[in-house]
Amino acid sequence: MKNVLILFVVLLPLCFCGVRPSAGVLRPETGDSLSGPGYSAEDRFRIRLADTVALPEERRFPSGGADTGTAWLDRALDSVGAVGLVRVFAGGGRFAERRRRYGLHLWYEVHTDGSMPVGQCVRLFGSLPGVTAAERLARAKLAESGEKR
């Protein structure tokens, strides 16, 4: 009896190894789900700077001219109408070493005045050599109580 149970436990998973779920179960892949109106914030986006770039300090640009200390970044920020540059993850604290190890210290959020569409800003920053990633920010929206999920 023990041998039959062991054989059953070993063979049962092997029976399902090659089985794929039916096509109706799989969700179809969608394109950029943040490209439609209302899905992303219209005045901010995030960038990840390269490891070789001197990291700017968090700044607000109330006068309209960016001043991060890096000329190419200042020009790019001015061209999109940036009003602020904020670090996404805190710089110090208890987990500072972990954040540095995983590259989280390189992420910044760019706040704009809304004069240029966010998609265009993301494309512009994505093409810069000192920026390794540029992405939109998803807008959080609370579900209504009567709304179906």
mmCIF file of N, CA, C and O in Angstrom, residues 52-87:
data_model
loop_
_atom_site.group_PDB
_atom_site.id
_atom_site.type_symbol
_atom_site.label_atom_id
_atom_site.label_comp_id
_atom_site.label_asym_id
_atom_site.label_seq_id
_atom_site.Cartn_x
_atom_site.Cartn_y
_atom_site.Cartn_z
ATOM 1 N N THR A 52 26.631 56.098 -13.398
ATOM 2 C CA THR A 52 27.765 56.989 -13.626
ATOM 3 C C THR A 52 27.412 58.466 -13.481
ATOM 4 O O THR A 52 28.302 59.305 -13.474
ATOM 5 N N VAL A 53 26.145 58.784 -13.346
ATOM 6 C CA VAL A 53 25.696 60.178 -13.270
ATOM 7 C C VAL A 53 25.818 60.685 -11.835
ATOM 8 O O VAL A 53 25.469 59.968 -10.888
ATOM 9 N N ALA A 54 26.296 61.912 -11.694
ATOM 10 C CA ALA A 54 26.318 62.539 -10.370
ATOM 11 C C ALA A 54 24.875 62.792 -9.946
ATOM 12 O O ALA A 54 24.099 63.401 -10.683
ATOM 13 N N LEU A 55 24.522 62.305 -8.765
ATOM 14 C CA LEU A 55 23.130 62.382 -8.333
ATOM 15 C C LEU A 55 22.758 63.790 -7.894
ATOM 16 O O LEU A 55 23.447 64.400 -7.079
ATOM 17 N N PRO A 56 21.666 64.315 -8.431
ATOM 18 C CA PRO A 56 21.229 65.655 -8.032
ATOM 19 C C PRO A 56 20.518 65.614 -6.682
ATOM 20 O O PRO A 56 20.047 64.568 -6.243
ATOM 21 N N GLU A 57 20.460 66.754 -6.052
ATOM 22 C CA GLU A 57 19.699 66.887 -4.813
ATOM 23 C C GLU A 57 18.232 67.126 -5.171
ATOM 24 O O GLU A 57 17.915 67.580 -6.262
ATOM 25 N N GLU A 58 17.355 66.827 -4.217
ATOM 26 C CA GLU A 58 15.942 67.123 -4.436
ATOM 27 C C GLU A 58 15.784 68.630 -4.526
ATOM 28 O O GLU A 58 16.313 69.365 -3.694
ATOM 29 N N ARG A 59 15.067 69.080 -5.525
ATOM 30 C CA ARG A 59 14.907 70.524 -5.702
ATOM 31 C C ARG A 59 13.523 70.862 -6.226
ATOM 32 O O ARG A 59 12.914 70.082 -6.935
ATOM 33 N N ARG A 60 13.098 72.056 -5.888
ATOM 34 C CA ARG A 60 11.916 72.680 -6.483
ATOM 35 C C ARG A 60 12.435 73.825 -7.331
ATOM 36 O O ARG A 60 13.408 74.484 -6.968
ATOM 37 N N PHE A 61 11.815 74.049 -8.465
ATOM 38 C CA PHE A 61 12.250 75.114 -9.363
ATOM 39 C C PHE A 61 11.130 76.136 -9.515
ATOM 40 O O PHE A 61 10.463 76.185 -10.541
ATOM 41 N N PRO A 62 10.903 76.971 -8.495
ATOM 42 C CA PRO A 62 9.788 77.917 -8.574
ATOM 43 C C PRO A 62 9.979 78.982 -9.647
ATOM 44 O O PRO A 62 9.012 79.470 -10.217
ATOM 45 N N SER A 63 11.216 79.338 -9.953
ATOM 46 C CA SER A 63 11.444 80.382 -10.947
ATOM 47 C C SER A 63 11.390 79.845 -12.368
ATOM 48 O O SER A 63 11.420 80.605 -13.326
ATOM 49 N N GLY A 64 11.329 78.523 -12.532
ATOM 50 C CA GLY A 64 11.224 77.932 -13.851
ATOM 51 C C GLY A 64 12.527 77.406 -14.401
ATOM 52 O O GLY A 64 12.513 76.633 -15.337
ATOM 53 N N GLY A 65 13.667 77.769 -13.828
ATOM 54 C CA GLY A 65 14.950 77.284 -14.327
ATOM 55 C C GLY A 65 15.486 76.184 -13.440
ATOM 56 O O GLY A 65 15.679 76.371 -12.249
ATOM 57 N N ALA A 66 15.717 75.006 -14.019
ATOM 58 C CA ALA A 66 16.237 73.879 -13.246
ATOM 59 C C ALA A 66 17.701 74.116 -12.889
ATOM 60 O O ALA A 66 18.467 74.640 -13.690
ATOM 61 N N ASP A 67 18.077 73.745 -11.677
ATOM 62 C CA ASP A 67 19.451 73.909 -11.217
ATOM 63 C C ASP A 67 19.837 72.694 -10.381
ATOM 64 O O ASP A 67 19.755 72.711 -9.162
ATOM 65 N N THR A 68 20.240 71.612 -11.067
ATOM 66 C CA THR A 68 20.637 70.389 -10.376
ATOM 67 C C THR A 68 22.145 70.238 -10.303
ATOM 68 O O THR A 68 22.633 69.360 -9.609
ATOM 69 N N GLY A 69 22.868 71.050 -11.054
ATOM 70 C CA GLY A 69 24.314 70.938 -11.091
ATOM 71 C C GLY A 69 24.821 70.106 -12.256
ATOM 72 O O GLY A 69 26.017 70.026 -12.499
ATOM 73 N N THR A 70 23.919 69.477 -12.992
ATOM 74 C CA THR A 70 24.276 68.693 -14.175
ATOM 75 C C THR A 70 23.646 69.384 -15.379
ATOM 76 O O THR A 70 22.424 69.451 -15.484
ATOM 77 N N ALA A 71 24.483 69.879 -16.294
ATOM 78 C CA ALA A 71 24.004 70.727 -17.383
ATOM 79 C C ALA A 71 23.006 70.024 -18.295
ATOM 80 O O ALA A 71 21.947 70.583 -18.619
ATOM 81 N N TRP A 72 23.297 68.788 -18.723
ATOM 82 C CA TRP A 72 22.391 68.110 -19.647
ATOM 83 C C TRP A 72 21.059 67.806 -18.987
ATOM 84 O O TRP A 72 20.009 67.866 -19.624
ATOM 85 N N LEU A 73 21.071 67.491 -17.692
ATOM 86 C CA LEU A 73 19.826 67.220 -16.974
ATOM 87 C C LEU A 73 19.026 68.506 -16.804
ATOM 88 O O LEU A 73 17.799 68.507 -16.953
ATOM 89 N N ASP A 74 19.711 69.611 -16.517
ATOM 90 C CA ASP A 74 19.028 70.906 -16.398
ATOM 91 C C ASP A 74 18.345 71.292 -17.701
ATOM 92 O O ASP A 74 17.204 71.770 -17.703
ATOM 93 N N ARG A 75 19.024 71.098 -18.832
ATOM 94 C CA ARG A 75 18.430 71.425 -20.134
ATOM 95 C C ARG A 75 17.196 70.573 -20.410
ATOM 96 O O ARG A 75 16.182 71.062 -20.888
ATOM 97 N N ALA A 76 17.290 69.273 -20.092
ATOM 98 C CA ALA A 76 16.150 68.382 -20.305
ATOM 99 C C ALA A 76 14.982 68.751 -19.399
ATOM 100 O O ALA A 76 13.828 68.760 -19.835
ATOM 101 N N LEU A 77 15.277 69.081 -18.153
ATOM 102 C CA LEU A 77 14.214 69.478 -17.224
ATOM 103 C C LEU A 77 13.559 70.780 -17.665
ATOM 104 O O LEU A 77 12.339 70.930 -17.578
ATOM 105 N N ASP A 78 14.351 71.723 -18.148
ATOM 106 C CA ASP A 78 13.796 72.986 -18.640
ATOM 107 C C ASP A 78 12.918 72.767 -19.874
ATOM 108 O O ASP A 78 11.894 73.428 -20.038
ATOM 109 N N SER A 79 13.306 71.836 -20.735
ATOM 110 C CA SER A 79 12.554 71.622 -21.969
ATOM 111 C C SER A 79 11.178 71.004 -21.718
ATOM 112 O O SER A 79 10.266 71.198 -22.509
ATOM 113 N N VAL A 80 11.012 70.264 -20.616
ATOM 114 C CA VAL A 80 9.704 69.683 -20.316
ATOM 115 C C VAL A 80 8.897 70.544 -19.341
ATOM 116 O O VAL A 80 7.771 70.195 -19.007
ATOM 117 N N GLY A 81 9.463 71.643 -18.893
ATOM 118 C CA GLY A 81 8.757 72.524 -17.961
ATOM 119 C C GLY A 81 8.720 71.968 -16.553
ATOM 120 O O GLY A 81 7.693 72.042 -15.873
ATOM 121 N N ALA A 82 9.827 71.420 -16.087
ATOM 122 C CA ALA A 82 9.877 70.825 -14.750
ATOM 123 C C ALA A 82 9.810 71.897 -13.669
ATOM 124 O O ALA A 82 10.410 72.958 -13.790
ATOM 125 N N VAL A 83 9.052 71.612 -12.630
ATOM 126 C CA VAL A 83 8.967 72.505 -11.480
ATOM 127 C C VAL A 83 9.559 71.861 -10.232
ATOM 128 O O VAL A 83 9.656 72.497 -9.196
ATOM 129 N N GLY A 84 9.960 70.579 -10.337
ATOM 130 C CA GLY A 84 10.559 69.914 -9.192
ATOM 131 C C GLY A 84 11.150 68.570 -9.548
ATOM 132 O O GLY A 84 10.741 67.930 -10.511
ATOM 133 N N LEU A 85 12.134 68.167 -8.770
ATOM 134 C CA LEU A 85 12.803 66.873 -8.910
ATOM 135 C C LEU A 85 12.894 66.293 -7.508
ATOM 136 O O LEU A 85 13.540 66.875 -6.629
ATOM 137 N N VAL A 86 12.229 65.161 -7.278
ATOM 138 C CA VAL A 86 12.122 64.578 -5.948
ATOM 139 C C VAL A 86 12.616 63.142 -5.996
ATOM 140 O O VAL A 86 12.269 62.381 -6.893
ATOM 141 N N ARG A 87 13.421 62.766 -5.016
ATOM 142 C CA ARG A 87 13.899 61.388 -4.907
ATOM 143 C C ARG A 87 12.722 60.495 -4.525
ATOM 144 O O ARG A 87 11.939 60.828 -3.635
#
